[in-house]
Amino acid sequence: MRFPWANVGLIVLVVAELVTGYLGLTHSNPEWIAAMHLHRIFGFAILALFVWKSRNILGSLKSGYNWRVAGREMVWSLILLVGLLTVLGLGLAWSHFGRYYWLGFSGTTIHMNLAWMLIPLLLWHSLRHRISFQRRYLADRRNLLRAAGLGLAGLLLWRTAELAGILSGGPGAQRRYSGSYLEDGPDFPVTMWLNDKVPHVDAEGWRLTVDGHVEQPFELDFAEFQQWRHGVTATLDCTGGWHTTRQWEGVPVSELLARAVPKPGAASITIRSRTGYFRRYSLGESERAVLAGWVDGAPLSAGHGFPARMVEPHKRGYDWVKWVDSITVNDTGKWWQPPLPLT
């Protein structure tokens, strides 16, 4: 074999898995369904690659010469191999056998975080095999055929697994395209991102401040906030692996911004929680958003964000900021924030 094509295929597929997984993690609208389908296809393609390369892998591990000459590199390669197989196994188990939890964390959460932890090892592996990325190797027709074969294998394995789940009536057939499972009871889980805690918010003392790059900053008290009951049906899709579709009521964020009159150059808003947690929305996204105080006709509970939380149908749960007490209009874009919350 002219070069270790399987190593290049592994690197490309894992990078594609990380990219499509990130897109699925950060979007909750069907427009991004293709990203999650590709994520699953690439995962099955990696499994096919491991089967294809299993003889070489086992031969390398059994070689005493390899362990004597490059023992440390062999250990790290073995850790990467075990890590990748574990990540794939966790994802397959969640998708096809239903929800499971360990130490209070859902299987999908463990799957995602372990995948991020493997990135340094993947970078090291890529640098170690960087000679394989030379153009003359990548343009080799046989390797293009191998890549096409892996893609086809991934597609067929994915469709076979999906069909088997549907025909057997397994729990995986009921999941949303994002991988989340339905919560359709009278209530739904109370979750926080990282270190947030449920604060005590006194309704009488609560104020919503709308300021920043605006002509007319103002404050809204709880009594005035309650006068709005604009309704929207939206799906809260939590990255912890569950989703629920509810009727939310409150004030459209567009009406709050219209009252504040954004100045020319306004580009985004920052929604901040009583806890200090915040997320940015573009002005286009804010057109869809509602600052909700009610869910299914009842006031929000403390755990669900009383007195007010953001609702944006196209965003994942971590962007639905709870216990909102300020909205700031910015003259910079929404990208001036971490892609995922850090606190």
Coordinates of C-alpha atoms in Angstrom, one line a residue:
M1 CA 0.0 0.0 0.0
R2 CA 1.5 3.3 -1.1
F3 CA 0.5 5.2 2.0
P4 CA -1.7 4.7 5.1
W5 CA -4.9 5.8 3.4
A6 CA -7.0 4.4 6.3
N7 CA -5.4 6.9 8.7
V8 CA -6.3 9.8 6.4
G9 CA -9.8 8.4 6.1
L10 CA -10.1 8.2 9.8
I11 CA -9.0 11.7 10.4
V12 CA -11.3 13.1 7.7
L13 CA -14.3 11.2 9.0
V14 CA -13.7 12.1 12.6
V15 CA -13.3 15.8 11.7
A16 CA -16.6 15.5 9.7
E17 CA -18.2 13.9 12.8
L18 CA -17.1 16.8 15.0
V19 CA -18.3 19.5 12.5
T20 CA -21.7 17.9 11.9
G21 CA -22.1 17.1 15.6
Y22 CA -21.5 20.7 16.5
L23 CA -24.0 21.9 13.9
G24 CA -26.6 19.5 15.4
L25 CA -25.7 20.7 18.9
T26 CA -26.2 24.4 18.1
H27 CA -29.4 24.2 15.9
S28 CA -32.9 23.1 16.7
N29 CA -34.8 23.7 13.4
P30 CA -35.4 21.1 10.7
E31 CA -33.3 23.1 8.2
W32 CA -30.3 21.4 9.9
I33 CA -31.6 17.9 9.7
A34 CA -29.1 17.0 7.0
A35 CA -26.2 17.7 9.4
M36 CA -27.5 15.1 11.9
H37 CA -28.1 12.6 9.1
L38 CA -24.5 13.1 7.9
H39 CA -23.3 12.8 11.4
R40 CA -24.8 9.3 11.7
I41 CA -23.6 8.3 8.2
F42 CA -20.0 9.3 9.1
G43 CA -20.2 7.4 12.3
F44 CA -21.2 4.2 10.5
A45 CA -18.5 4.9 8.0
I46 CA -15.9 5.0 10.8
L47 CA -17.2 1.6 12.0
A48 CA -16.8 0.2 8.5
L49 CA -13.3 1.6 8.3
F50 CA -12.4 -0.1 11.6
V51 CA -13.7 -3.4 10.3
W52 CA -11.8 -2.9 7.0
K53 CA -8.6 -2.0 8.9
S54 CA -9.0 -4.5 11.8
R55 CA -6.3 -6.9 10.5
N56 CA -3.7 -4.1 10.3
I57 CA -4.7 -2.7 13.7
L58 CA -4.4 -6.1 15.4
G59 CA -1.1 -6.8 13.6
S60 CA 0.3 -3.5 14.8
L61 CA -0.8 -4.1 18.4
K62 CA 0.8 -7.6 18.4
S63 CA 4.1 -6.4 16.9
G64 CA 6.8 -6.5 19.6
Y65 CA 9.0 -4.4 17.3
N66 CA 6.4 -1.5 17.3
W67 CA 6.2 -1.5 21.1
R68 CA 10.0 -1.5 21.5
V69 CA 10.6 1.3 18.9
A70 CA 7.6 3.5 19.5
G71 CA 6.0 2.3 22.7
R72 CA 4.7 5.7 23.8
E73 CA 3.2 6.5 20.4
M74 CA 1.5 3.0 20.5
V75 CA 0.0 3.7 23.9
W76 CA -1.5 7.1 22.7
S77 CA -2.8 5.5 19.5
L78 CA -4.4 2.7 21.5
I79 CA -6.1 5.3 23.8
L80 CA -7.4 7.2 20.7
L81 CA -8.7 3.9 19.2
V82 CA -10.5 2.9 22.4
G83 CA -11.8 6.5 22.9
L84 CA -13.2 6.6 19.3
L85 CA -14.9 3.2 19.7
T86 CA -16.4 4.2 23.0
V87 CA -17.8 7.4 21.6
L88 CA -19.3 5.5 18.6
G89 CA -20.7 2.9 21.0
L90 CA -22.3 5.5 23.3
G91 CA -23.9 7.3 20.3
L92 CA -25.2 4.0 18.8
A93 CA -26.6 2.9 22.2
W94 CA -28.4 6.2 22.7
S95 CA -29.8 6.3 19.2
H96 CA -31.1 2.7 19.0
F97 CA -31.6 1.4 22.5
G98 CA -33.1 4.5 24.2
R99 CA -32.1 6.8 27.0
Y100 CA -29.5 5.9 29.6
Y101 CA -27.7 7.8 32.4
W102 CA -24.5 7.5 34.4
L103 CA -23.7 9.7 37.4
G104 CA -26.6 12.0 36.6
F105 CA -25.3 12.6 33.0
S106 CA -27.2 11.4 29.9
G107 CA -25.6 9.1 27.4
T108 CA -25.7 11.8 24.8
T109 CA -23.9 14.3 27.1
I110 CA -21.2 11.8 27.8
H111 CA -20.9 11.0 24.1
M112 CA -20.4 14.6 23.2
N113 CA -18.0 15.5 25.9
L114 CA -15.8 12.5 25.4
A115 CA -15.7 13.4 21.7
W116 CA -14.4 16.9 22.5
M117 CA -11.8 15.4 24.8
L118 CA -10.4 13.3 22.0
I119 CA -9.6 16.4 19.8
P120 CA -6.0 16.8 21.1
L121 CA -5.2 13.1 20.4
L122 CA -6.7 13.5 16.9
L123 CA -4.5 16.5 16.2
W124 CA -1.5 14.6 17.4
H125 CA -2.5 11.6 15.2
S126 CA -2.9 14.0 12.2
L127 CA 0.5 15.5 12.7
R128 CA 2.1 12.1 13.0
H129 CA 0.6 11.1 9.6
R130 CA 0.8 14.5 7.9
I131 CA 2.9 13.0 5.0
S132 CA -0.3 11.3 3.9
F133 CA -1.9 14.6 3.1
Q134 CA 0.4 15.3 0.2
R135 CA -1.6 16.2 -3.0
R136 CA -0.2 13.3 -5.0
Y137 CA -1.6 10.9 -2.4
L138 CA -5.0 12.6 -2.0
A139 CA -5.5 12.6 -5.8
D140 CA -4.9 8.9 -6.1
R141 CA -7.9 7.4 -7.9
R142 CA -7.9 4.2 -5.8
N143 CA -8.2 6.3 -2.7
L144 CA -11.1 8.2 -4.1
L145 CA -12.8 4.9 -4.8
R146 CA -12.1 3.8 -1.2
A147 CA -13.5 7.0 0.1
A148 CA -16.7 6.5 -2.0
G149 CA -16.9 2.9 -0.7
L150 CA -16.7 4.1 2.9
G151 CA -19.4 6.7 2.2
L152 CA -21.7 4.1 0.6
A153 CA -21.0 1.7 3.5
G154 CA -21.9 4.4 6.0
L155 CA -25.1 5.2 4.2
L156 CA -26.2 1.6 3.9
L157 CA -25.4 0.8 7.5
W158 CA -27.3 3.9 8.7
R159 CA -30.4 3.2 6.7
T160 CA -30.3 -0.5 7.7
A161 CA -30.0 0.4 11.4
E162 CA -32.8 3.0 11.1
L163 CA -35.1 0.6 9.3
A164 CA -34.4 -2.2 11.8
G165 CA -35.3 0.2 14.7
I166 CA -38.6 1.2 13.0
L167 CA -39.6 -2.4 12.2
S168 CA -38.8 -3.6 15.7
G169 CA -40.6 -0.7 17.4
G170 CA -37.5 0.1 19.4
P171 CA -37.2 3.2 21.5
G172 CA -34.7 4.8 19.1
A173 CA -37.4 5.0 16.4
Q174 CA -39.2 7.6 18.6
R175 CA -36.3 10.1 18.9
R176 CA -36.2 13.5 17.3
Y177 CA -33.8 14.2 14.4
S178 CA -31.5 15.8 16.9
G179 CA -31.3 12.5 18.9
S180 CA -33.5 13.8 21.8
Y181 CA -36.4 11.8 23.3
L182 CA -39.8 13.2 23.9
E183 CA -40.9 14.5 27.4
D184 CA -44.7 14.8 27.1
G185 CA -45.8 14.7 30.7
P186 CA -47.5 17.6 32.6
D187 CA -44.0 19.0 33.4
F188 CA -40.6 18.7 31.9
P189 CA -37.0 18.5 33.4
V190 CA -35.4 21.5 35.1
T191 CA -31.9 21.8 33.7
M192 CA -29.2 24.4 33.9
W193 CA -26.1 24.9 31.8
L194 CA -22.9 24.2 33.8
N195 CA -22.9 26.1 37.1
D196 CA -26.2 27.9 37.1
K197 CA -28.4 27.6 40.2
V198 CA -32.1 28.4 40.5
P199 CA -32.2 31.9 42.0
H200 CA -35.0 33.4 44.1
V201 CA -36.6 36.2 42.1
D202 CA -39.1 38.5 43.9
A203 CA -41.8 39.5 41.4
E204 CA -42.5 42.8 43.0
G205 CA -38.8 43.8 42.8
W206 CA -38.1 42.4 39.4
R207 CA -37.3 44.8 36.6
L208 CA -36.5 44.1 32.9
T209 CA -34.0 46.6 31.6
V210 CA -33.8 47.2 27.8
D211 CA -30.8 49.4 27.0
G212 CA -27.5 49.6 25.0
H213 CA -27.3 50.9 21.4
V214 CA -30.9 52.4 21.6
E215 CA -32.5 55.8 21.5
Q216 CA -35.0 55.1 24.4
P217 CA -33.8 52.7 27.1
F218 CA -36.4 51.7 29.5
E219 CA -37.4 49.4 32.4
L220 CA -40.4 47.1 32.6
D221 CA -41.9 45.9 35.9
F222 CA -43.7 42.7 36.5
A223 CA -47.2 44.2 36.4
E224 CA -46.6 45.7 33.0
F225 CA -44.9 42.5 31.7
Q226 CA -48.0 40.5 32.7
Q227 CA -50.1 42.5 30.3
W228 CA -48.6 40.7 27.3
R229 CA -49.8 37.2 26.5
H230 CA -48.6 36.7 23.0
G231 CA -48.6 32.9 22.3
V232 CA -46.2 30.7 20.4
T233 CA -45.9 26.9 20.1
A234 CA -42.2 26.0 20.3
T235 CA -40.0 22.9 20.9
L236 CA -37.5 23.1 23.7
D237 CA -34.8 20.7 22.6
C238 CA -32.3 20.2 25.4
T239 CA -28.7 19.0 24.7
G240 CA -29.2 16.6 27.6
G241 CA -31.2 14.5 25.2
W242 CA -34.9 15.4 25.6
H243 CA -37.4 17.6 23.9
T244 CA -40.8 19.0 24.6
T245 CA -43.3 21.0 22.6
R246 CA -45.2 23.6 24.7
Q247 CA -47.4 26.7 24.4
W248 CA -45.4 29.7 25.6
E249 CA -46.8 33.1 26.3
G250 CA -45.2 36.5 26.8
V251 CA -44.0 39.6 25.0
P252 CA -42.4 39.4 21.6
V253 CA -38.8 40.7 21.8
S254 CA -39.4 42.6 18.6
E255 CA -42.0 44.8 20.5
L256 CA -39.5 45.5 23.3
L257 CA -36.9 46.5 20.7
A258 CA -39.4 48.7 18.8
R259 CA -40.1 50.5 22.0
A260 CA -36.4 51.1 22.7
V261 CA -35.7 52.2 19.1
P262 CA -32.4 50.6 18.2
K263 CA -29.9 53.1 16.7
P264 CA -28.4 52.7 13.2
G265 CA -25.7 50.0 13.3
A266 CA -27.5 47.8 15.9
A267 CA -26.5 44.2 15.1
S268 CA -27.4 41.9 18.0
I269 CA -28.8 41.7 21.5
T270 CA -27.4 40.2 24.7
I271 CA -30.0 38.5 26.9
R272 CA -28.7 38.3 30.5
S273 CA -30.0 36.2 33.4
R274 CA -30.2 37.1 37.0
T275 CA -27.4 34.5 37.5
G276 CA -25.0 36.3 35.1
Y277 CA -25.5 33.8 32.4
F278 CA -26.0 35.3 28.9
R279 CA -26.4 34.6 25.2
R280 CA -26.5 36.8 22.1
Y281 CA -29.1 36.7 19.4
S282 CA -28.8 38.4 16.0
L283 CA -31.5 40.9 15.3
G284 CA -33.0 38.5 12.8
E285 CA -33.2 35.8 15.5
S286 CA -34.8 38.2 17.9
E287 CA -37.7 38.6 15.5
R288 CA -38.7 35.0 16.3
A289 CA -38.1 35.3 20.0
V290 CA -40.6 35.7 22.8
L291 CA -39.8 36.7 26.4
A292 CA -42.1 34.2 28.0
G293 CA -43.7 34.3 31.5
W294 CA -46.2 31.4 31.0
V295 CA -46.0 27.8 29.7
D296 CA -49.1 25.8 28.9
G297 CA -51.3 28.6 30.4
A298 CA -49.5 28.6 33.8
P299 CA -46.9 31.0 35.2
L300 CA -43.3 29.7 34.9
S301 CA -42.0 27.8 37.9
A302 CA -38.8 29.0 39.5
G303 CA -36.9 26.1 37.9
H304 CA -38.2 26.9 34.5
G305 CA -37.2 30.6 34.7
F306 CA -39.7 32.6 36.6
P307 CA -40.5 35.4 36.0
A308 CA -39.3 35.4 32.4
R309 CA -37.3 33.2 30.0
M310 CA -36.4 33.5 26.4
V311 CA -38.1 31.2 23.8
E312 CA -36.6 31.0 20.3
P313 CA -37.9 28.0 18.2
H314 CA -34.8 27.6 16.2
K315 CA -32.4 27.4 19.1
R316 CA -31.3 24.7 21.5
G317 CA -32.2 24.8 25.2
Y318 CA -29.0 26.5 26.4
D319 CA -29.9 29.6 24.4
W320 CA -33.3 29.9 26.1
V321 CA -32.0 32.1 28.9
K322 CA -33.9 31.8 32.1
W323 CA -34.5 34.5 34.8
V324 CA -34.0 37.2 32.3
D325 CA -33.5 40.7 33.8
S326 CA -31.8 42.6 30.9
I327 CA -31.7 42.9 27.2
T328 CA -28.9 44.9 25.8
V329 CA -28.7 46.0 22.1
N330 CA -25.2 45.8 20.7
D331 CA -23.5 47.4 17.7
T332 CA -21.5 44.2 17.2
G333 CA -22.7 40.9 15.9
K334 CA -23.8 37.8 17.7
W335 CA -20.5 36.1 17.0
W336 CA -18.8 38.1 19.7
Q337 CA -19.5 35.3 22.2
P338 CA -18.2 31.7 22.7
P339 CA -20.0 29.3 20.3
L340 CA -21.1 27.4 23.4
P341 CA -21.5 29.0 26.9
L342 CA -18.5 28.7 29.1
T343 CA -20.2 29.4 32.4

